PDB file of C-alpha atoms and ligand atoms in Angstrom:
ATOM      1  CA  MET A   1      11.838   4.514  12.492  1.00  0.00           C
ATOM      2  CA  ALA A   2      14.060   7.421  11.759  1.00  0.00           C
ATOM      3  CA  PHE A   3      15.901   6.526   8.565  1.00  0.00           C
ATOM      4  CA  VAL A   4      16.053   9.507   6.241  1.00  0.00           C
ATOM      5  CA  SER A   5      17.163   7.660   3.125  1.00  0.00           C
ATOM      6  CA  VAL A   6      17.154   4.210   1.586  1.00  0.00           C
ATOM      7  CA  LYS A   7      20.921   4.536   1.290  1.00  0.00           C
ATOM      8  CA  GLN A   8      21.177   5.046   5.055  1.00  0.00           C
ATOM      9  CA  LEU A   9      18.872   2.082   5.696  1.00  0.00           C
ATOM     10  CA  LEU A  10      20.928  -0.242   3.489  1.00  0.00           C
ATOM     11  CA  ALA A  11      24.131   0.948   5.170  1.00  0.00           C
ATOM     12  CA  ALA A  12      22.625   0.142   8.584  1.00  0.00           C
ATOM     13  CA  VAL A  13      21.758  -3.370   7.372  1.00  0.00           C
ATOM     14  CA  GLU A  14      25.352  -3.830   6.234  1.00  0.00           C
ATOM     15  CA  GLU A  15      26.750  -2.465   9.479  1.00  0.00           C
ATOM     16  CA  GLN A  16      24.472  -4.421  11.819  1.00  0.00           C
ATOM     17  CA  GLY A  17      24.597  -7.677   9.856  1.00  0.00           C
ATOM     18  CA  LEU A  18      20.926  -8.276  10.606  1.00  0.00           C
ATOM     19  CA  PRO A  19      17.930  -8.923   8.346  1.00  0.00           C
ATOM     20  CA  LEU A  20      16.339  -5.798   6.888  1.00  0.00           C
ATOM     21  CA  TRP A  21      13.149  -6.129   8.918  1.00  0.00           C
ATOM     22  CA  GLU A  22      15.111  -6.453  12.161  1.00  0.00           C
ATOM     23  CA  VAL A  23      17.150  -3.339  11.480  1.00  0.00           C
ATOM     24  CA  ILE A  24      13.887  -1.435  10.952  1.00  0.00           C
ATOM     25  CA  LEU A  25      12.400  -2.936  14.120  1.00  0.00           C
ATOM     26  CA  ASN A  26      15.514  -1.941  16.097  1.00  0.00           C
ATOM     27  CA  GLU A  27      15.180   1.623  14.824  1.00  0.00           C
ATOM     28  CA  ASP A  28      11.543   1.685  15.917  1.00  0.00           C
ATOM     29  CA  VAL A  29      12.560   0.444  19.374  1.00  0.00           C
ATOM     30  CA  LYS A  30      15.155   3.212  19.610  1.00  0.00           C
ATOM     31  CA  ASP A  31      12.986   5.926  18.109  1.00  0.00           C
ATOM     32  CA  ARG A  32       9.832   5.336  20.158  1.00  0.00           C
ATOM     33  CA  GLY A  33      11.530   4.058  23.299  1.00  0.00           C
ATOM     34  CA  VAL A  34       9.523   0.825  23.305  1.00  0.00           C
ATOM     35  CA  VAL A  35      10.722  -2.681  24.025  1.00  0.00           C
ATOM     36  CA  ARG A  36      11.309  -5.052  21.153  1.00  0.00           C
ATOM     37  CA  GLU A  37       8.430  -7.361  22.052  1.00  0.00           C
ATOM     38  CA  ASP A  38       5.991  -4.431  22.112  1.00  0.00           C
ATOM     39  CA  SER A  39       7.141  -3.167  18.738  1.00  0.00           C
ATOM     40  CA  PHE A  40       6.653  -6.626  17.228  1.00  0.00           C
ATOM     41  CA  ARG A  41       3.317  -7.128  19.002  1.00  0.00           C
ATOM     42  CA  GLN A  42       2.001  -3.791  17.701  1.00  0.00           C
ATOM     43  CA  MET A  43       2.962  -4.623  14.134  1.00  0.00           C
ATOM     44  CA  ASN A  44       1.429  -8.070  14.489  1.00  0.00           C
ATOM     45  CA  ALA A  45      -1.779  -6.410  15.721  1.00  0.00           C
ATOM     46  CA  LEU A  46      -1.910  -4.415  12.478  1.00  0.00           C
ATOM     47  CA  TRP A  47      -1.679  -7.650  10.508  1.00  0.00           C
ATOM     48  CA  ALA A  48      -4.473  -9.134  12.618  1.00  0.00           C
ATOM     49  CA  ALA A  49      -6.555  -5.995  11.969  1.00  0.00           C
ATOM     50  CA  MET A  50      -5.979  -6.309   8.203  1.00  0.00           C
ATOM     51  CA  LYS A  51      -7.209  -9.902   8.265  1.00  0.00           C
ATOM     52  CA  SER A  52     -10.183  -8.993  10.388  1.00  0.00           C
ATOM     53  CA  ALA A  53     -11.048  -6.100   8.039  1.00  0.00           C
ATOM     54  CA  SER A  54     -10.989  -8.545   5.140  1.00  0.00           C
ATOM     55  CA  GLU A  55     -13.252 -10.966   7.005  1.00  0.00           C
ATOM     56  CA  GLY A  56     -15.620  -8.112   7.874  1.00  0.00           C
ATOM     57  CA  TYR A  57     -16.248  -7.203   4.228  1.00  0.00           C
ATOM     58  CA  SER A  58     -19.902  -7.110   3.369  1.00  0.00           C
ATOM     59  CA  ALA A  59     -20.912  -7.825  -0.230  1.00  0.00           C
ATOM     60  CA  ALA A  60     -24.215  -6.034   0.349  1.00  0.00           C
ATOM     61  CA  ALA A  61     -22.717  -2.848   1.768  1.00  0.00           C
ATOM     62  CA  ARG A  62     -22.783   0.317  -0.334  1.00  0.00           C
ATOM     63  CA  SER A  63     -21.119   3.635   0.409  1.00  0.00           C
ATOM     64  CA  LYS A  64     -23.429   6.419   1.568  1.00  0.00           C
ATOM     65  CA  SER A  65     -23.107   8.083  -1.839  1.00  0.00           C
ATOM     66  CA  GLY A  66     -24.050   4.823  -3.550  1.00  0.00           C
ATOM     67  CA  LEU A  67     -21.024   5.095  -5.830  1.00  0.00           C
ATOM     68  CA  VAL A  68     -19.197   1.986  -4.666  1.00  0.00           C
ATOM     69  CA  GLY A  69     -19.834  -1.429  -3.149  1.00  0.00           C
ATOM     70  CA  GLY A  70     -20.223  -5.021  -4.223  1.00  0.00           C
ATOM     71  CA  ASP A  71     -17.404  -5.144  -6.788  1.00  0.00           C
ATOM     72  CA  GLY A  72     -15.062  -7.025  -4.436  1.00  0.00           C
ATOM     73  CA  GLU A  73     -17.639  -9.798  -4.221  1.00  0.00           C
ATOM     74  CA  LYS A  74     -18.151  -9.822  -8.005  1.00  0.00           C
ATOM     75  CA  MET A  75     -14.396 -10.216  -8.462  1.00  0.00           C
ATOM     76  CA  ARG A  76     -14.180 -12.929  -5.799  1.00  0.00           C
ATOM     77  CA  ARG A  77     -16.911 -14.946  -7.519  1.00  0.00           C
ATOM     78  CA  TYR A  78     -15.288 -14.453 -10.911  1.00  0.00           C
ATOM     79  CA  ALA A  79     -11.924 -15.569  -9.511  1.00  0.00           C
ATOM     80  CA  LEU A  80     -13.551 -18.760  -8.209  1.00  0.00           C
ATOM     81  CA  THR A  81     -14.653 -19.730 -11.731  1.00  0.00           C
ATOM     82  CA  GLY A  82     -11.001 -20.169 -12.681  1.00  0.00           C
ATOM     83  CA  ASN A  83     -11.679 -18.409 -16.004  1.00  0.00           C
ATOM     84  CA  GLY A  84      -9.822 -15.239 -15.081  1.00  0.00           C
ATOM     85  CA  ILE A  85      -6.978 -14.024 -17.273  1.00  0.00           C
ATOM     86  CA  ALA A  86      -4.900 -13.171 -14.214  1.00  0.00           C
ATOM     87  CA  GLY A  87      -4.760 -16.640 -12.625  1.00  0.00           C
ATOM     88  CA  ALA A  88      -5.646 -17.614  -9.070  1.00  0.00           C
ATOM     89  CA  TYR A  89      -3.234 -15.481  -7.018  1.00  0.00           C
ATOM     90  CA  LEU A  90      -3.617 -12.280  -9.038  1.00  0.00           C
ATOM     91  CA  SER A  91      -7.406 -12.619  -9.219  1.00  0.00           C
ATOM     92  CA  GLY A  92      -7.432 -13.022  -5.441  1.00  0.00           C
ATOM     93  CA  VAL A  93      -5.261  -9.906  -5.118  1.00  0.00           C
ATOM     94  CA  ILE A  94      -7.647  -7.862  -7.281  1.00  0.00           C
ATOM     95  CA  ALA A  95     -10.643  -9.051  -5.257  1.00  0.00           C
ATOM     96  CA  GLU A  96      -8.923  -8.282  -1.960  1.00  0.00           C
ATOM     97  CA  ALA A  97      -7.922  -4.771  -3.043  1.00  0.00           C
ATOM     98  CA  LEU A  98     -11.498  -4.012  -4.086  1.00  0.00           C
ATOM     99  CA  ARG A  99     -12.950  -5.452  -0.893  1.00  0.00           C
ATOM    100  CA  MET A 100     -10.694  -3.376   1.323  1.00  0.00           C
ATOM    101  CA  GLY A 101     -11.199  -0.174  -0.686  1.00  0.00           C
ATOM    102  CA  GLU A 102     -14.957  -0.666  -0.553  1.00  0.00           C
ATOM    103  CA  SER A 103     -14.888  -1.376   3.159  1.00  0.00           C
ATOM    104  CA  ASN A 104     -13.123   1.939   3.668  1.00  0.00           C
ATOM    105  CA  ALA A 105     -15.727   3.748   1.554  1.00  0.00           C
ATOM    106  CA  CYS A 106     -18.450   2.036   3.601  1.00  0.00           C
ATOM    107  CA  MET A 107     -16.869   3.359   6.822  1.00  0.00           C
ATOM    108  CA  LYS A 108     -15.776  -0.041   8.062  1.00  0.00           C
ATOM    109  CA  ARG A 109     -12.626  -0.557  10.118  1.00  0.00           C
ATOM    110  CA  ILE A 110      -9.508  -0.773   7.958  1.00  0.00           C
ATOM    111  CA  VAL A 111      -5.760  -0.308   8.464  1.00  0.00           C
ATOM    112  CA  ALA A 112      -4.525   2.928   6.917  1.00  0.00           C
ATOM    113  CA  ALA A 113      -1.270   1.629   5.454  1.00  0.00           C
ATOM    114  CA  PRO A 114      -0.110   4.209   4.786  1.00  0.00           C
ATOM    115  CA  THR A 115      -3.484   5.996   4.320  1.00  0.00           C
ATOM    116  CA  ALA A 116      -7.164   5.093   4.305  1.00  0.00           C
ATOM    117  CA  GLY A 117      -7.402   5.713   0.556  1.00  0.00           C
ATOM    118  CA  SER A 118      -4.589   3.245  -0.098  1.00  0.00           C
ATOM    119  CA  CYS A 119      -5.631   0.764   2.621  1.00  0.00           C
ATOM    120  CA  GLY A 120      -6.254  -2.026   0.116  1.00  0.00           C
ATOM    121  CA  VAL A 121      -2.782  -2.389  -1.367  1.00  0.00           C
ATOM    122  CA  LEU A 122      -0.815  -4.128   1.397  1.00  0.00           C
ATOM    123  CA  PRO A 123      -3.579  -6.532   2.497  1.00  0.00           C
ATOM    124  CA  ALA A 124      -4.343  -7.291  -1.152  1.00  0.00           C
ATOM    125  CA  VAL A 125      -0.885  -8.703  -1.728  1.00  0.00           C
ATOM    126  CA  LEU A 126      -0.283 -10.140   1.749  1.00  0.00           C
ATOM    127  CA  ILE A 127      -3.539 -11.947   2.519  1.00  0.00           C
ATOM    128  CA  PRO A 128      -3.630 -14.032  -0.703  1.00  0.00           C
ATOM    129  CA  PHE A 129       0.143 -14.589  -0.399  1.00  0.00           C
ATOM    130  CA  ALA A 130      -0.201 -15.931   3.138  1.00  0.00           C
ATOM    131  CA  ARG A 131      -3.106 -18.110   2.075  1.00  0.00           C
ATOM    132  CA  ALA A 132      -1.355 -19.526  -0.977  1.00  0.00           C
ATOM    133  CA  ASN A 133       2.001 -20.096   0.714  1.00  0.00           C
ATOM    134  CA  LYS A 134       0.769 -20.949   4.223  1.00  0.00           C
ATOM    135  CA  THR A 135       2.937 -18.114   5.504  1.00  0.00           C
ATOM    136  CA  GLY A 136       2.871 -17.643   9.264  1.00  0.00           C
ATOM    137  CA  ASP A 137       1.991 -14.448  11.125  1.00  0.00           C
ATOM    138  CA  ARG A 138       5.610 -13.911  12.221  1.00  0.00           C
ATOM    139  CA  GLU A 139       6.857 -13.814   8.647  1.00  0.00           C
ATOM    140  CA  ILE A 140       4.110 -11.467   7.507  1.00  0.00           C
ATOM    141  CA  THR A 141       4.727  -9.218  10.506  1.00  0.00           C
ATOM    142  CA  SER A 142       8.424  -9.120   9.636  1.00  0.00           C
ATOM    143  CA  ALA A 143       7.535  -8.143   6.075  1.00  0.00           C
ATOM    144  CA  LEU A 144       5.301  -5.385   7.443  1.00  0.00           C
ATOM    145  CA  PHE A 145       8.356  -3.912   9.186  1.00  0.00           C
ATOM    146  CA  VAL A 146      10.034  -3.759   5.785  1.00  0.00           C
ATOM    147  CA  ALA A 147       6.970  -2.028   4.334  1.00  0.00           C
ATOM    148  CA  ALA A 148       6.919   0.416   7.242  1.00  0.00           C
ATOM    149  CA  GLY A 149      10.623   1.169   6.942  1.00  0.00           C
ATOM    150  CA  PHE A 150      10.320   2.203   3.292  1.00  0.00           C
ATOM    151  CA  GLY A 151       7.033   3.989   3.971  1.00  0.00           C
ATOM    152  CA  GLN A 152       8.639   6.049   6.697  1.00  0.00           C
ATOM    153  CA  ILE A 153      11.460   7.120   4.381  1.00  0.00           C
ATOM    154  CA  ILE A 154       8.964   8.121   1.678  1.00  0.00           C
ATOM    155  CA  ALA A 155       6.927  10.057   4.244  1.00  0.00           C
ATOM    156  CA  SER A 156       9.962  11.912   5.541  1.00  0.00           C
ATOM    157  CA  ARG A 157      11.573  12.698   2.156  1.00  0.00           C
ATOM    158  CA  ALA A 158       8.368  13.252   0.168  1.00  0.00           C
ATOM    159  CA  SER A 159       4.781  12.658   1.274  1.00  0.00           C
ATOM    160  CA  ILE A 160       2.142   9.993   1.749  1.00  0.00           C
ATOM    161  CA  SER A 161      -0.731  12.451   1.454  1.00  0.00           C
ATOM    162  CA  GLY A 162      -2.878  12.842  -1.657  1.00  0.00           C
ATOM    163  CA  ALA A 163      -3.660  16.421  -0.665  1.00  0.00           C
ATOM    164  CA  GLU A 164       0.041  17.184  -0.635  1.00  0.00           C
ATOM    165  CA  GLY A 165       1.532  15.033  -3.386  1.00  0.00           C
ATOM    166  CA  GLY A 166      -1.325  13.568  -5.418  1.00  0.00           C
ATOM    167  CA  CYS A 167      -2.289   9.899  -5.631  1.00  0.00           C
ATOM    168  CA  GLN A 168       1.315   8.946  -6.400  1.00  0.00           C
ATOM    169  CA  ALA A 169       1.951   9.760  -2.730  1.00  0.00           C
ATOM    170  CA  GLU A 170      -0.860   7.486  -1.517  1.00  0.00           C
ATOM    171  CA  ILE A 171      -1.272   4.569  -3.915  1.00  0.00           C
ATOM    172  CA  GLY A 172       2.303   4.978  -5.159  1.00  0.00           C
ATOM    173  CA  SER A 173       3.726   4.816  -1.645  1.00  0.00           C
ATOM    174  CA  ALA A 174       1.514   1.879  -0.672  1.00  0.00           C
ATOM    175  CA  SER A 175       2.588   0.053  -3.808  1.00  0.00           C
ATOM    176  CA  ALA A 176       6.269   0.727  -3.099  1.00  0.00           C
ATOM    177  CA  MET A 177       5.870  -0.511   0.485  1.00  0.00           C
ATOM    178  CA  ALA A 178       4.051  -3.650  -0.665  1.00  0.00           C
ATOM    179  CA  ALA A 179       6.683  -4.392  -3.317  1.00  0.00           C
ATOM    180  CA  ALA A 180       9.474  -4.207  -0.736  1.00  0.00           C
ATOM    181  CA  ALA A 181       7.505  -6.422   1.666  1.00  0.00           C
ATOM    182  CA  LEU A 182       6.884  -9.068  -1.003  1.00  0.00           C
ATOM    183  CA  VAL A 183      10.591  -9.265  -1.800  1.00  0.00           C
ATOM    184  CA  CYS A 184      11.258  -9.824   1.907  1.00  0.00           C
ATOM    185  CA  LEU A 185       8.697 -12.659   1.973  1.00  0.00           C
ATOM    186  CA  LYS A 186      10.464 -14.290  -0.959  1.00  0.00           C
ATOM    187  CA  ASN A 187      13.830 -14.008   0.832  1.00  0.00           C
ATOM    188  CA  GLY A 188      15.202 -11.430  -1.566  1.00  0.00           C
ATOM    189  CA  THR A 189      18.097  -9.220  -0.505  1.00  0.00           C
ATOM    190  CA  PRO A 190      17.600  -5.776   1.108  1.00  0.00           C
ATOM    191  CA  GLU A 191      18.875  -4.236  -2.143  1.00  0.00           C
ATOM    192  CA  MET A 192      16.167  -6.126  -4.041  1.00  0.00           C
ATOM    193  CA  SER A 193      13.533  -4.754  -1.653  1.00  0.00           C
ATOM    194  CA  ALA A 194      14.902  -1.265  -2.300  1.00  0.00           C
ATOM    195  CA  CYS A 195      14.797  -1.806  -6.076  1.00  0.00           C
ATOM    196  CA  ALA A 196      11.235  -3.127  -5.919  1.00  0.00           C
ATOM    197  CA  CYS A 197      10.195  -0.092  -3.866  1.00  0.00           C
ATOM    198  CA  SER A 198      11.896   2.245  -6.299  1.00  0.00           C
ATOM    199  CA  MET A 199      10.404   0.678  -9.435  1.00  0.00           C
ATOM    200  CA  ALA A 200       6.910   0.593  -7.952  1.00  0.00           C
ATOM    201  CA  LEU A 201       7.061   4.282  -7.097  1.00  0.00           C
ATOM    202  CA  MET A 202       8.564   5.117 -10.474  1.00  0.00           C
ATOM    203  CA  ASN A 203       5.709   3.361 -12.282  1.00  0.00           C
ATOM    204  CA  LEU A 204       3.075   5.447 -10.531  1.00  0.00           C
ATOM    205  CA  LEU A 205       4.915   8.766 -10.635  1.00  0.00           C
ATOM    206  CA  GLY A 206       2.619  11.605 -11.608  1.00  0.00           C
ATOM    207  CA  LEU A 207      -0.604   9.863 -10.569  1.00  0.00           C
ATOM    208  CA  VAL A 208      -3.068  12.610  -9.694  1.00  0.00           C
ATOM    209  CA  CYS A 209      -5.567  12.742  -6.840  1.00  0.00           C
ATOM    210  CA  ASP A 210      -8.978  13.412  -8.377  1.00  0.00           C
ATOM    211  CA  PRO A 211     -11.708  11.859  -6.221  1.00  0.00           C
ATOM    212  CA  VAL A 212     -15.213  12.247  -7.629  1.00  0.00           C
ATOM    213  CA  ALA A 213     -17.308  14.427  -5.315  1.00  0.00           C
ATOM    214  CA  GLY A 214     -14.274  14.644  -3.036  1.00  0.00           C
ATOM    215  CA  LEU A 215     -15.071  11.162  -1.700  1.00  0.00           C
ATOM    216  CA  VAL A 216     -12.496   8.397  -1.313  1.00  0.00           C
ATOM    217  CA  GLU A 217     -14.432   6.130  -3.666  1.00  0.00           C
ATOM    218  CA  ILE A 218     -13.909   6.809  -7.389  1.00  0.00           C
ATOM    219  CA  PRO A 219     -11.198   6.235  -8.596  1.00  0.00           C
ATOM    220  CA  CYS A 220      -9.703   5.327  -5.205  1.00  0.00           C
ATOM    221  CA  VAL A 221     -11.119   1.813  -4.763  1.00  0.00           C
ATOM    222  CA  LYS A 222      -9.858   0.591  -8.135  1.00  0.00           C
ATOM    223  CA  ARG A 223      -6.546   2.403  -7.806  1.00  0.00           C
ATOM    224  CA  ASN A 224      -5.793   0.043  -4.934  1.00  0.00           C
ATOM    225  CA  VAL A 225      -5.894  -2.723  -7.526  1.00  0.00           C
ATOM    226  CA  ILE A 226      -3.253  -1.122  -9.719  1.00  0.00           C
ATOM    227  CA  GLY A 227      -1.123  -0.405  -6.639  1.00  0.00           C
ATOM    228  CA  ALA A 228      -1.242  -4.071  -5.647  1.00  0.00           C
ATOM    229  CA  VAL A 229      -0.645  -5.479  -9.135  1.00  0.00           C
ATOM    230  CA  ASN A 230       2.195  -3.025  -9.708  1.00  0.00           C
ATOM    231  CA  ALA A 231       3.777  -4.131  -6.401  1.00  0.00           C
ATOM    232  CA  ILE A 232       3.734  -7.768  -7.465  1.00  0.00           C
ATOM    233  CA  SER A 233       5.289  -7.092 -10.861  1.00  0.00           C
ATOM    234  CA  CYS A 234       8.002  -4.891  -9.342  1.00  0.00           C
ATOM    235  CA  ALA A 235       8.779  -7.441  -6.624  1.00  0.00           C
ATOM    236  CA  ASP A 236       9.123 -10.136  -9.259  1.00  0.00           C
ATOM    237  CA  MET A 237      11.315  -7.907 -11.431  1.00  0.00           C
ATOM    238  CA  ALA A 238      13.581  -7.170  -8.473  1.00  0.00           C
ATOM    239  CA  LEU A 239      13.744 -10.852  -7.522  1.00  0.00           C
ATOM    240  CA  ALA A 240      14.711 -11.627 -11.130  1.00  0.00           C
ATOM    241  CA  GLY A 241      17.716  -9.370 -10.671  1.00  0.00           C
ATOM    242  CA  ILE A 242      16.327  -6.391 -12.579  1.00  0.00           C
ATOM    243  CA  GLY A 243      17.594  -3.146 -11.091  1.00  0.00           C
ATOM    244  CA  SER A 244      16.096   0.306 -10.724  1.00  0.00           C
ATOM    245  CA  ALA A 245      17.768   2.647 -13.223  1.00  0.00           C
ATOM    246  CA  ILE A 246      17.194   5.589 -10.887  1.00  0.00           C
ATOM    247  CA  PRO A 247      18.272   5.055  -7.248  1.00  0.00           C
ATOM    248  CA  PRO A 248      15.384   4.823  -4.745  1.00  0.00           C
ATOM    249  CA  ASP A 249      16.164   8.073  -2.920  1.00  0.00           C
ATOM    250  CA  GLU A 250      16.228   9.978  -6.201  1.00  0.00           C
ATOM    251  CA  VAL A 251      12.894   8.451  -7.209  1.00  0.00           C
ATOM    252  CA  ILE A 252      11.391   9.504  -3.868  1.00  0.00           C
ATOM    253  CA  ASP A 253      12.794  13.019  -4.239  1.00  0.00           C
ATOM    254  CA  SER A 254      11.400  13.161  -7.733  1.00  0.00           C
ATOM    255  CA  MET A 255       7.968  12.166  -6.430  1.00  0.00           C
ATOM    256  CA  ARG A 256       8.163  15.066  -4.039  1.00  0.00           C
ATOM    257  CA  SER A 257       9.058  17.529  -6.765  1.00  0.00           C
ATOM    258  CA  VAL A 258       6.312  16.207  -9.083  1.00  0.00           C
ATOM    259  CA  GLY A 259       3.847  16.598  -6.197  1.00  0.00           C
ATOM    260  CA  ASP A 260       5.009  20.157  -5.597  1.00  0.00           C
ATOM    261  CA  MET A 261       4.352  20.951  -9.255  1.00  0.00           C
ATOM    262  CA  MET A 262       0.822  19.548  -9.226  1.00  0.00           C
ATOM    263  CA  PRO A 263      -1.935  22.140  -9.312  1.00  0.00           C
ATOM    264  CA  ALA A 264      -4.379  22.202  -6.394  1.00  0.00           C
ATOM    265  CA  CYS A 265      -7.167  20.790  -8.597  1.00  0.00           C
ATOM    266  CA  LEU A 266      -5.228  17.499  -8.776  1.00  0.00           C
ATOM    267  CA  ARG A 267      -4.500  17.245  -5.056  1.00  0.00           C
ATOM    268  CA  GLU A 268      -7.631  15.891  -3.362  1.00  0.00           C
ATOM    269  CA  THR A 269      -9.826  18.911  -3.935  1.00  0.00           C
ATOM    270  CA  GLY A 270     -12.144  16.941  -6.196  1.00  0.00           C
ATOM    271  CA  THR A 271     -12.048  19.678  -8.828  1.00  0.00           C
ATOM    272  CA  GLY A 272      -9.793  18.232 -11.543  1.00  0.00           C
ATOM    273  CA  GLY A 273      -9.155  15.011 -13.461  1.00  0.00           C
ATOM    274  CA  LEU A 274     -11.944  12.443 -13.197  1.00  0.00           C
ATOM    275  CA  ALA A 275     -13.794  14.612 -10.678  1.00  0.00           C
ATOM    276  CA  ALA A 276     -14.119  17.318 -13.338  1.00  0.00           C
ATOM    277  CA  THR A 277     -15.494  15.066 -16.093  1.00  0.00           C
ATOM    278  CA  PRO A 278     -19.170  15.674 -16.970  1.00  0.00           C
ATOM    279  CA  THR A 279     -20.103  12.408 -15.264  1.00  0.00           C
ATOM    280  CA  GLY A 280     -17.920  13.085 -12.214  1.00  0.00           C
ATOM    281  CA  ALA A 281     -19.248  16.608 -11.842  1.00  0.00           C
ATOM    282  CA  ALA A 282     -22.866  15.456 -12.243  1.00  0.00           C
ATOM    283  CA  ALA A 283     -22.334  12.770  -9.588  1.00  0.00           C
ATOM    284  CA  ALA A 284     -20.891  15.364  -7.220  1.00  0.00           C
ATOM    285  CA  LYS A 285     -23.846  17.676  -7.792  1.00  0.00           C
ATOM    286  CA  LYS A 286     -26.318  14.897  -7.137  1.00  0.00           C
ATOM    287  CA  ILE A 287     -24.503  13.577  -4.078  1.00  0.00           C
ATOM    288  CA  HIS A 288     -24.001  16.934  -2.445  1.00  0.00           C
ATOM    289  CA  GLY A 289     -27.619  17.807  -3.160  1.00  0.00           C
ATOM    290  CA  ILE A 290     -28.949  14.725  -1.436  1.00  0.00           C
ATOM    291  CA  LEU A 291     -26.451  14.067   1.334  1.00  0.00           C
TER     292      LEU A 291
HETATM  293  S1  LIG B 312      -7.359   9.580  -5.717  1.00  0.00           S
HETATM  294 FE1  LIG B 312      -6.785  10.832  -3.941  1.00  0.00          FE
HETATM  295  S2  LIG B 312      -8.249  10.290  -2.329  1.00  0.00           S
HETATM  296 FE2  LIG B 312      -8.285   8.667  -3.893  1.00  0.00          FE
HETATM  297  S3  LIG B 312      -6.789   7.120  -3.184  1.00  0.00           S
HETATM  298 FE3  LIG B 312      -5.731   8.492  -4.594  1.00  0.00          FE
HETATM  299  S4  LIG B 312      -4.826  10.023  -3.207  1.00  0.00           S
HETATM  300 FE4  LIG B 312      -6.401   9.003  -2.024  1.00  0.00          FE
END
């Protein structure tokens, strides 16, 4: 998937007269020298792995540090009461994001999409969506191509690594990918997917990477929730016809430059932000003393 800009991707869609996801699939076929069926099968396998990771969540599991675990189940139970402020779909999304983030912290199998730290965002929006709308695997797999296409552009123009660009590069990118995928699932135009991607990234610009004790647990698990909820709101804004004031490629470039300006203490070293609070620092001391 070798598109270097969203502008180039949208031009290819126009030129080929194909759906956005298919243009991205075709590029993957060309880029990796695989046959079309294999490309689709591999993406479908990632979707199957996301669902299986969700099913494999254990409410009793706790991370080795003891910092996270069990919140996904608390949220799921709360959502079932119907008393949540967010409503059924959004409550399900929050629960799913927590479950996946906790599974990652508990060393269970997850799909790094685009990274392990941000593994909860895409499944959090897609699994409840598929459940609520009875969406088939083919449609979700097609939407995953859209997510991958935008993710690849972000990775090539900026970064998807917290160590390089801060959490905006991980949760921000995942959120942007999920927003674009949701627009695809709702039959929005390619331009709407691009706008949703752009707005989602814009909203999380400047988010720092400050994991307590250097572990992908706090604030990582809960940041998957904001990535997922942000994706939904941006997808809906785009589908409503709301545009991105700054073009997507410029937003991505800006994320790169913000990441470049971030000090090392806010880029996954676990020495700044929440990691440097008295509570974060005390947790790190305790964990590293006992692990
Ligand atoms: S805070 Fe850092 S380690 Fe945690 S999810 Fe964000 S980028 Fe990843």
